[in-house]
Amino acid sequence: MARPKTPLPREKIMATQLDPSTIPVGCPMHAAGERFQPFEHDGMFEQLAEFRQNVPIFYAPQIGYWVVTRRDDVISVLRDHDRFSAVVATQPVVPWPPELLEYLADNDFTNESVQVACDPPRHTRVRSHVQGFLNPKKLQSFEAEVRKIVQGYVEAMKGKDTVDLVDAITYELPAMTAFLLLGVKDIDPRRIKAWTELRVKLMHGFPTREEQMAAADDLLDFWRFSCDLVEQRKVNPGDDYPSWLLASRGGDDEKLTENEIKSLVFALLLAAHETTSNASANIILQLMRRPDNWNALVEDPSLIPNAVEEGFRYCSSVVAWRRMAKENFELGGVSLPAGTKLLLSLASAGRDEAAFEDGDTFDIRRKNARSHVAFGNGIHFCMGAPIARMQVRMMLEELTAAFPKMSLVEDDPIEIAGVLTFRGPSRLPVKLDG
């Protein structure tokens, strides 16, 4: 669909090349930057729709990033790894204090950016080993075990009048699935979830210095857990992710180092579940707000896979991702220099009217729902996408079968919480029998 074009005057655009502070106060770009609240999720989609139409790229002074809102621009950056680096993808929004860095280093915290936040050739080398395990065929082999876990959580809900779905299933289940990939048993999923939430806040949130320092020991415990797991697999290998990486390494540091493997396990213990927890809760919430859609899935479960894709498009749990320019470039009619940091709004891209007709409408029958960018694009496309899709699909299949009349608890406000990059409901109270 064509959109109305409202380009900024050229002199105002060019004034932004070197110093964002030179953007004139009366300029729409300046107003957008002042109004944009990157850590607020109330009214986010409405504001992004306005920016997407009128100010598709603007500077956000609170975080020091240029925000990119249109789908074509977002995809062009994600695909262009020659000009745009991923090194800032997980960089702390609030830099860690020197004392924290020193304390972590003194305690052997040697985590490296080995996947989402690194560039070729290292990214190419590491991914070539990782995809031997995290590929659609291998992940599909876990389907029966994942189904059993889903059914266990649903069975535990039966006989209750009301439950909080976040607490009852969406919070823990993806962590339990991650444990399958890691070959881990008898670990409290809430322990891992707490560590993960801490790490997410340190990287993508806006913590105070006191909160950063207070998190140090828990972060170290999380790292040591990952390292111990790898050390255990060196002695007793199994059919799991760390064992695969060790075998693929074959003792050759030029293929993979042991520290890279520990860093990959550390990364999977976050990436494999945090986004899926939020995504599943987001999607179920949208279905609960639209009883006709829920009823349609109850009556025709074949609609569920596309409903999952529409959920990823409409209310992705990953609302933004980050890149940094390696050279001077032009995007959305704005010329910017090398070193510019970009916040790619996946939330905005998912509703871009140029790709999705009536993008702000949740439509479980949308024909191009799968064209979303919730899993990224280009060489960093999420390798865990197949198992994330599997889990959300199974949750909907089992929940619609067990609780066909499920509905939201009335007059119980639902808070959408999150950080710069992730969002989801902190609780989701429902009546199981309508």
Coordinates of C-alpha atoms in Angstrom, one line a residue:
M1 CA 0.0 0.0 0.0
A2 CA 1.2 3.5 -0.8
R3 CA 1.6 5.8 2.2
P4 CA 1.5 9.6 2.2
K5 CA 5.0 11.0 2.1
T6 CA 5.8 13.9 4.3
P7 CA 9.6 14.4 3.9
L8 CA 11.5 16.8 6.1
P9 CA 12.9 19.9 4.5
R10 CA 16.4 19.0 3.1
E11 CA 18.2 21.6 5.1
K12 CA 16.8 20.1 8.3
I13 CA 17.8 16.6 7.3
M14 CA 21.3 17.5 6.5
A15 CA 21.7 19.4 9.7
T16 CA 21.5 16.1 11.5
Q17 CA 24.6 14.5 9.9
L18 CA 27.0 15.2 12.7
D19 CA 25.2 16.4 15.8
P20 CA 21.6 15.4 16.8
S21 CA 21.5 18.6 19.0
T22 CA 21.4 20.6 15.8
I23 CA 17.9 19.3 14.9
P24 CA 15.7 22.5 15.1
V25 CA 13.3 22.6 18.0
G26 CA 10.3 23.2 15.7
C27 CA 11.2 20.2 13.5
P28 CA 8.9 17.2 13.6
M29 CA 11.9 15.0 14.1
H30 CA 12.8 16.9 17.3
A31 CA 9.3 16.6 18.6
A32 CA 9.2 12.9 17.9
G33 CA 12.5 12.4 19.8
E34 CA 11.3 14.4 22.8
R35 CA 8.0 12.5 22.9
F36 CA 9.3 9.0 22.4
Q37 CA 9.5 7.0 25.7
P38 CA 11.6 3.9 24.9
F39 CA 10.9 2.2 28.3
E40 CA 7.1 2.8 28.3
H41 CA 4.8 0.4 26.6
D42 CA 1.4 2.1 27.2
G43 CA 0.2 3.6 23.9
M44 CA 3.4 2.4 22.2
F45 CA 1.7 1.2 19.0
E46 CA -0.4 4.3 18.6
Q47 CA 2.6 6.5 18.9
L48 CA 4.7 4.4 16.5
A49 CA 1.9 4.5 13.9
E50 CA 2.1 8.3 14.0
F51 CA 5.9 8.4 13.7
R52 CA 5.9 5.8 10.9
Q53 CA 3.7 8.0 8.8
N54 CA 5.3 11.4 9.6
V55 CA 8.8 10.9 11.0
P56 CA 10.0 7.5 10.0
I57 CA 13.4 8.0 11.5
F58 CA 14.3 10.3 14.4
Y59 CA 16.8 10.7 17.2
A60 CA 15.8 9.6 20.8
P61 CA 18.0 11.6 23.2
Q62 CA 17.1 9.5 26.2
I63 CA 19.0 6.5 24.8
G64 CA 21.3 8.1 22.2
Y65 CA 19.8 6.0 19.3
W66 CA 18.1 6.9 16.0
V67 CA 14.8 5.1 15.9
V68 CA 13.8 3.4 12.6
T69 CA 10.1 2.7 12.2
R70 CA 9.3 1.6 8.7
R71 CA 9.5 -2.1 7.8
D72 CA 11.5 -1.7 4.6
D73 CA 14.1 0.4 6.4
V74 CA 14.3 -2.1 9.3
I75 CA 14.8 -5.0 7.0
S76 CA 17.3 -3.2 4.9
V77 CA 19.5 -2.6 8.0
L78 CA 19.1 -6.1 9.3
R79 CA 20.1 -7.6 6.0
D80 CA 23.1 -5.3 5.4
H81 CA 25.7 -6.7 7.8
D82 CA 28.5 -5.1 5.6
R83 CA 27.4 -1.6 6.6
F84 CA 25.7 -2.2 9.9
S85 CA 27.2 -4.0 12.9
A86 CA 25.4 -6.1 15.5
V87 CA 28.0 -5.4 18.2
V88 CA 25.6 -3.1 20.1
A89 CA 22.7 -5.6 20.0
T90 CA 23.1 -6.5 23.7
Q91 CA 25.3 -3.6 24.8
P92 CA 24.0 -2.3 28.2
V93 CA 21.8 0.7 27.6
V94 CA 23.2 2.1 30.8
P95 CA 26.9 1.4 30.8
W96 CA 28.1 -0.8 33.6
P97 CA 30.2 1.0 36.3
P98 CA 34.0 0.4 36.2
E99 CA 33.7 -1.2 39.7
L100 CA 31.2 -3.7 38.4
L101 CA 33.3 -4.6 35.4
E102 CA 36.4 -5.0 37.6
Y103 CA 34.5 -7.2 40.1
L104 CA 33.2 -9.4 37.4
A105 CA 36.6 -9.8 35.8
D106 CA 38.2 -10.6 39.2
N107 CA 35.6 -13.4 39.5
D108 CA 36.3 -15.0 36.1
F109 CA 33.3 -13.6 34.3
T110 CA 34.5 -14.1 30.7
N111 CA 31.3 -14.1 28.7
E112 CA 31.8 -13.2 25.1
S113 CA 29.4 -11.9 22.4
V114 CA 29.3 -14.9 20.1
Q115 CA 26.0 -14.8 18.3
V116 CA 23.5 -12.0 18.3
A117 CA 26.0 -9.3 19.0
C118 CA 28.9 -10.2 16.7
D119 CA 29.7 -9.8 13.0
P120 CA 31.3 -12.0 10.4
P121 CA 33.7 -13.7 10.1
R122 CA 33.3 -14.7 13.8
H123 CA 29.5 -14.9 13.5
T124 CA 29.8 -17.1 10.4
R125 CA 32.2 -19.4 12.1
V126 CA 30.2 -19.8 15.3
R127 CA 26.8 -20.1 13.6
S128 CA 28.1 -22.9 11.4
H129 CA 28.6 -25.0 14.5
V130 CA 25.4 -23.9 16.3
Q131 CA 23.1 -24.6 13.4
G132 CA 24.1 -28.2 13.5
F133 CA 22.0 -28.5 16.6
L134 CA 19.6 -25.5 16.4
N135 CA 18.1 -26.4 13.0
P136 CA 14.4 -27.1 12.2
K137 CA 14.8 -30.9 11.8
K138 CA 16.6 -31.3 15.2
L139 CA 14.3 -28.9 17.0
Q140 CA 11.3 -30.8 15.6
S141 CA 12.6 -33.9 17.2
F142 CA 11.6 -32.4 20.6
E143 CA 8.0 -32.1 19.7
A144 CA 6.7 -35.1 21.7
E145 CA 8.6 -34.0 24.8
V146 CA 7.4 -30.4 24.5
R147 CA 3.8 -31.6 24.0
K148 CA 4.1 -33.6 27.2
I149 CA 5.3 -30.5 29.2
V150 CA 2.5 -28.4 27.8
Q151 CA -0.1 -31.0 28.7
G152 CA 1.4 -31.2 32.2
Y153 CA 0.9 -27.5 32.8
V154 CA -2.7 -27.6 31.4
E155 CA -3.6 -30.6 33.5
A156 CA -2.5 -28.8 36.6
M157 CA -4.9 -26.0 35.8
K158 CA -8.0 -28.2 35.6
G159 CA -10.5 -28.0 38.4
K160 CA -9.6 -24.3 39.1
D161 CA -12.1 -21.4 38.6
T162 CA -9.5 -18.8 37.8
V163 CA -5.8 -18.8 37.1
D164 CA -3.1 -16.3 36.2
L165 CA -1.9 -17.8 32.9
V166 CA 1.5 -16.2 33.2
D167 CA 2.1 -17.9 36.5
A168 CA 0.3 -21.1 35.4
I169 CA 2.0 -21.8 32.1
T170 CA 3.6 -19.1 30.0
Y171 CA 6.3 -18.1 32.6
E172 CA 7.8 -21.5 33.2
L173 CA 7.1 -23.6 30.1
P174 CA 9.6 -22.1 27.7
A175 CA 12.3 -22.5 30.4
M176 CA 11.4 -26.1 30.7
T177 CA 11.7 -26.5 26.9
A178 CA 15.2 -24.8 27.1
F179 CA 16.2 -27.4 29.6
L180 CA 15.4 -30.1 27.1
L181 CA 17.8 -28.6 24.6
L182 CA 20.5 -28.4 27.3
G183 CA 19.9 -31.8 28.7
V184 CA 19.2 -30.3 32.2
K185 CA 16.9 -32.0 34.7
D186 CA 15.7 -31.3 38.2
I187 CA 16.4 -27.5 38.0
D188 CA 13.8 -25.0 39.3
P189 CA 12.8 -23.0 36.2
R190 CA 12.0 -20.0 38.3
R191 CA 15.7 -19.9 39.4
I192 CA 16.7 -19.6 35.7
K193 CA 13.9 -17.1 35.0
A194 CA 15.0 -14.8 37.9
W195 CA 18.6 -14.9 36.6
T196 CA 17.4 -14.2 33.1
E197 CA 15.2 -11.2 34.1
L198 CA 18.2 -9.8 35.9
R199 CA 20.4 -10.1 32.9
V200 CA 17.7 -8.6 30.6
K201 CA 17.4 -5.6 32.9
L202 CA 21.2 -5.1 33.0
M203 CA 21.4 -5.1 29.2
H204 CA 18.1 -3.7 28.0
G205 CA 16.7 -1.8 31.0
F206 CA 17.4 1.4 32.7
P207 CA 18.8 0.3 36.1
T208 CA 20.3 2.6 38.7
R209 CA 24.0 2.2 39.7
E210 CA 22.9 0.6 42.9
E211 CA 20.8 -2.0 41.1
Q212 CA 23.7 -2.7 38.8
M213 CA 26.1 -3.3 41.6
A214 CA 23.5 -5.4 43.6
A215 CA 23.1 -7.7 40.6
A216 CA 26.8 -8.7 40.4
D217 CA 26.7 -11.9 42.4
D218 CA 23.6 -13.2 40.8
L219 CA 25.1 -12.5 37.4
L220 CA 28.2 -14.5 38.4
D221 CA 26.0 -17.4 39.7
F222 CA 24.2 -17.5 36.3
W223 CA 27.6 -17.5 34.5
R224 CA 29.0 -20.2 36.8
F225 CA 25.9 -22.4 36.2
S226 CA 26.5 -22.2 32.4
C227 CA 30.2 -23.0 32.8
D228 CA 29.5 -25.9 35.2
L229 CA 27.1 -27.4 32.7
V230 CA 29.7 -27.3 29.9
E231 CA 32.3 -28.9 32.2
Q232 CA 29.8 -31.7 33.1
R233 CA 29.2 -32.4 29.4
K234 CA 33.0 -32.7 28.8
V235 CA 32.9 -35.7 31.3
N236 CA 29.5 -37.0 30.5
P237 CA 28.3 -36.0 27.0
G238 CA 24.7 -36.5 26.0
D239 CA 22.3 -35.7 23.1
D240 CA 22.1 -32.0 23.9
Y241 CA 23.3 -28.6 22.9
P242 CA 26.5 -28.2 24.9
S243 CA 27.5 -31.8 24.1
W244 CA 27.0 -31.1 20.4
L245 CA 29.1 -27.9 20.5
L246 CA 31.9 -29.7 22.3
A247 CA 31.9 -32.5 19.8
S248 CA 31.7 -30.0 16.9
R249 CA 34.7 -28.2 18.4
G250 CA 36.7 -31.4 18.4
G251 CA 39.3 -29.8 20.7
D252 CA 40.2 -27.2 18.1
D253 CA 40.2 -23.6 19.3
E254 CA 40.1 -22.4 15.7
K255 CA 36.7 -24.0 15.4
L256 CA 35.3 -23.0 18.8
T257 CA 36.9 -22.2 22.1
E258 CA 35.6 -23.6 25.3
N259 CA 34.8 -20.1 26.5
E260 CA 32.7 -19.5 23.4
I261 CA 30.8 -22.6 24.1
K262 CA 30.1 -21.5 27.7
S263 CA 29.0 -18.1 26.3
L264 CA 26.7 -19.8 23.8
V265 CA 25.1 -21.8 26.7
F266 CA 24.8 -18.6 28.7
A267 CA 23.1 -17.0 25.8
L268 CA 20.7 -19.8 25.1
L269 CA 19.6 -19.8 28.8
L270 CA 18.2 -16.4 28.1
A271 CA 17.2 -16.4 24.4
A272 CA 15.5 -19.8 24.4
H273 CA 12.7 -18.8 26.8
E274 CA 12.4 -15.2 27.8
T275 CA 11.0 -14.0 24.4
T276 CA 8.7 -17.0 24.1
S277 CA 7.3 -16.5 27.6
N278 CA 6.3 -12.9 26.7
A279 CA 5.2 -13.8 23.1
S280 CA 2.8 -16.6 24.3
A281 CA 1.3 -14.3 26.9
N282 CA 0.9 -11.5 24.4
I283 CA -0.9 -13.7 21.9
I284 CA -3.2 -15.3 24.4
L285 CA -4.1 -11.8 25.8
Q286 CA -5.1 -10.6 22.3
L287 CA -7.2 -13.7 21.7
M288 CA -8.9 -13.2 25.1
R289 CA -9.7 -9.6 24.2
R290 CA -11.4 -10.9 21.1
P291 CA -13.7 -13.8 22.1
D292 CA -14.8 -14.4 18.5
N293 CA -11.2 -15.2 17.6
W294 CA -10.8 -17.6 20.5
N295 CA -14.1 -19.3 19.6
A296 CA -12.9 -19.6 16.0
L297 CA -9.7 -21.5 17.2
V298 CA -11.9 -23.7 19.4
E299 CA -14.1 -24.6 16.5
D300 CA -11.3 -24.9 13.9
P301 CA -7.8 -25.7 15.4
S302 CA -6.3 -25.6 11.9
L303 CA -6.4 -21.8 12.2
I304 CA -4.0 -21.9 15.1
P305 CA -0.7 -21.9 13.2
N306 CA -1.6 -18.7 11.3
A307 CA -3.0 -17.2 14.5
V308 CA 0.4 -17.7 16.1
E309 CA 2.1 -15.9 13.2
E310 CA -0.4 -13.0 13.4
G311 CA 0.3 -12.8 17.1
F312 CA 4.0 -12.5 16.4
R313 CA 3.3 -9.8 13.9
Y314 CA 0.7 -7.8 15.9
C315 CA 2.3 -8.0 19.4
S316 CA 5.8 -9.3 19.1
S317 CA 7.6 -9.8 22.4
V318 CA 10.7 -8.4 20.8
V319 CA 9.8 -4.8 20.1
A320 CA 13.1 -3.5 19.0
W321 CA 16.7 -4.5 18.1
R322 CA 19.9 -2.6 17.7
R323 CA 22.6 -1.9 15.1
M324 CA 25.5 0.5 14.6
A325 CA 26.6 2.0 11.3
K326 CA 30.1 1.0 10.1
E327 CA 30.1 3.8 7.5
N328 CA 28.2 7.0 6.5
F329 CA 24.8 6.1 5.2
E330 CA 21.3 7.4 4.2
L331 CA 18.1 5.9 5.6
G332 CA 14.6 7.2 5.4
G333 CA 15.9 10.4 3.7
V334 CA 18.3 11.2 6.5
S335 CA 22.1 11.2 6.1
L336 CA 24.0 10.0 9.1
P337 CA 27.6 9.2 9.9
A338 CA 29.5 6.1 10.7
G339 CA 29.1 5.2 14.4
T340 CA 25.4 6.1 14.5
K341 CA 23.4 3.8 16.7
L342 CA 20.0 2.6 15.4
L343 CA 17.1 1.2 17.3
L344 CA 15.1 -0.8 14.8
S345 CA 11.4 -0.8 15.9
L346 CA 10.2 -4.4 15.2
A347 CA 6.9 -3.4 16.8
S348 CA 6.4 -0.7 14.3
A349 CA 7.6 -2.8 11.3
G350 CA 5.1 -5.5 12.2
R351 CA 2.2 -3.1 11.7
D352 CA 3.5 -1.1 8.8
E353 CA 0.6 -0.4 6.4
A354 CA 2.9 -0.6 3.4
A355 CA 3.1 -4.4 4.0
F356 CA 0.1 -5.2 6.1
E357 CA -3.3 -3.9 5.2
D358 CA -5.1 -2.6 8.3
G359 CA -1.9 -3.3 10.2
D360 CA -3.5 -2.3 13.5
T361 CA -6.1 -4.9 13.1
F362 CA -5.6 -8.4 14.7
D363 CA -6.7 -10.9 12.1
I364 CA -6.1 -14.6 12.7
R365 CA -6.8 -15.2 9.0
R366 CA -4.4 -12.7 7.6
K367 CA -2.8 -14.2 4.5
N368 CA 0.7 -12.6 4.9
A369 CA 1.0 -12.8 8.7
R370 CA 4.2 -14.8 8.4
S371 CA 5.9 -11.8 6.8
H372 CA 6.5 -10.3 10.2
V373 CA 10.0 -9.6 11.5
A374 CA 9.6 -10.8 15.1
F375 CA 12.5 -13.2 14.6
G376 CA 14.7 -10.7 12.9
N377 CA 16.0 -11.0 9.3
G378 CA 19.3 -11.6 7.5
I379 CA 22.2 -13.6 8.9
H380 CA 21.1 -13.1 12.5
F381 CA 17.6 -14.5 11.9
C382 CA 16.6 -16.4 15.1
M383 CA 17.6 -20.1 14.9
G384 CA 15.1 -20.8 17.8
A385 CA 12.1 -19.7 15.7
P386 CA 10.9 -23.2 15.0
I387 CA 10.7 -24.2 18.6
A388 CA 9.2 -20.9 19.7
R389 CA 6.5 -21.4 17.1
M390 CA 6.0 -25.0 18.3
Q391 CA 5.5 -24.0 21.9
V392 CA 3.0 -21.2 21.3
R393 CA 1.1 -23.4 18.8
M394 CA 0.9 -26.3 21.3
M395 CA -0.2 -24.0 24.1
L396 CA -3.1 -22.8 22.0
E397 CA -4.0 -26.3 20.9
E398 CA -4.1 -27.6 24.4
L399 CA -5.7 -24.6 26.0
T400 CA -8.5 -24.3 23.4
A401 CA -9.2 -28.0 23.8
A402 CA -9.2 -28.0 27.6
F403 CA -10.9 -24.6 28.3
P404 CA -13.0 -23.7 25.2
K405 CA -14.9 -21.0 27.3
M406 CA -11.8 -19.4 28.8
S407 CA -12.2 -15.6 29.2
L408 CA -10.5 -12.7 30.8
V409 CA -11.3 -11.8 34.4
E410 CA -13.3 -8.6 34.2
D411 CA -12.2 -5.5 36.0
D412 CA -8.7 -6.8 36.6
P413 CA -6.2 -4.5 34.9
I414 CA -3.4 -6.1 33.0
E415 CA 0.0 -4.3 33.0
I416 CA 2.3 -4.6 30.0
A417 CA 5.8 -4.5 31.3
G418 CA 9.2 -4.6 29.7
V419 CA 12.5 -3.0 28.8
L420 CA 13.9 -1.3 25.7
T421 CA 13.6 -4.5 23.6
F422 CA 11.1 -6.9 25.2
R423 CA 7.5 -6.6 26.4
G424 CA 4.7 -8.8 27.8
P425 CA 2.0 -8.9 30.4
S426 CA 3.3 -9.4 33.9
R427 CA 0.1 -11.4 34.7
L428 CA -2.9 -12.7 32.8
P429 CA -5.9 -13.6 35.0
V430 CA -8.6 -15.7 33.3
K431 CA -11.7 -17.6 34.1
L432 CA -11.3 -21.1 32.8
D433 CA -15.0 -21.9 32.3
G434 CA -16.0 -18.5 30.8

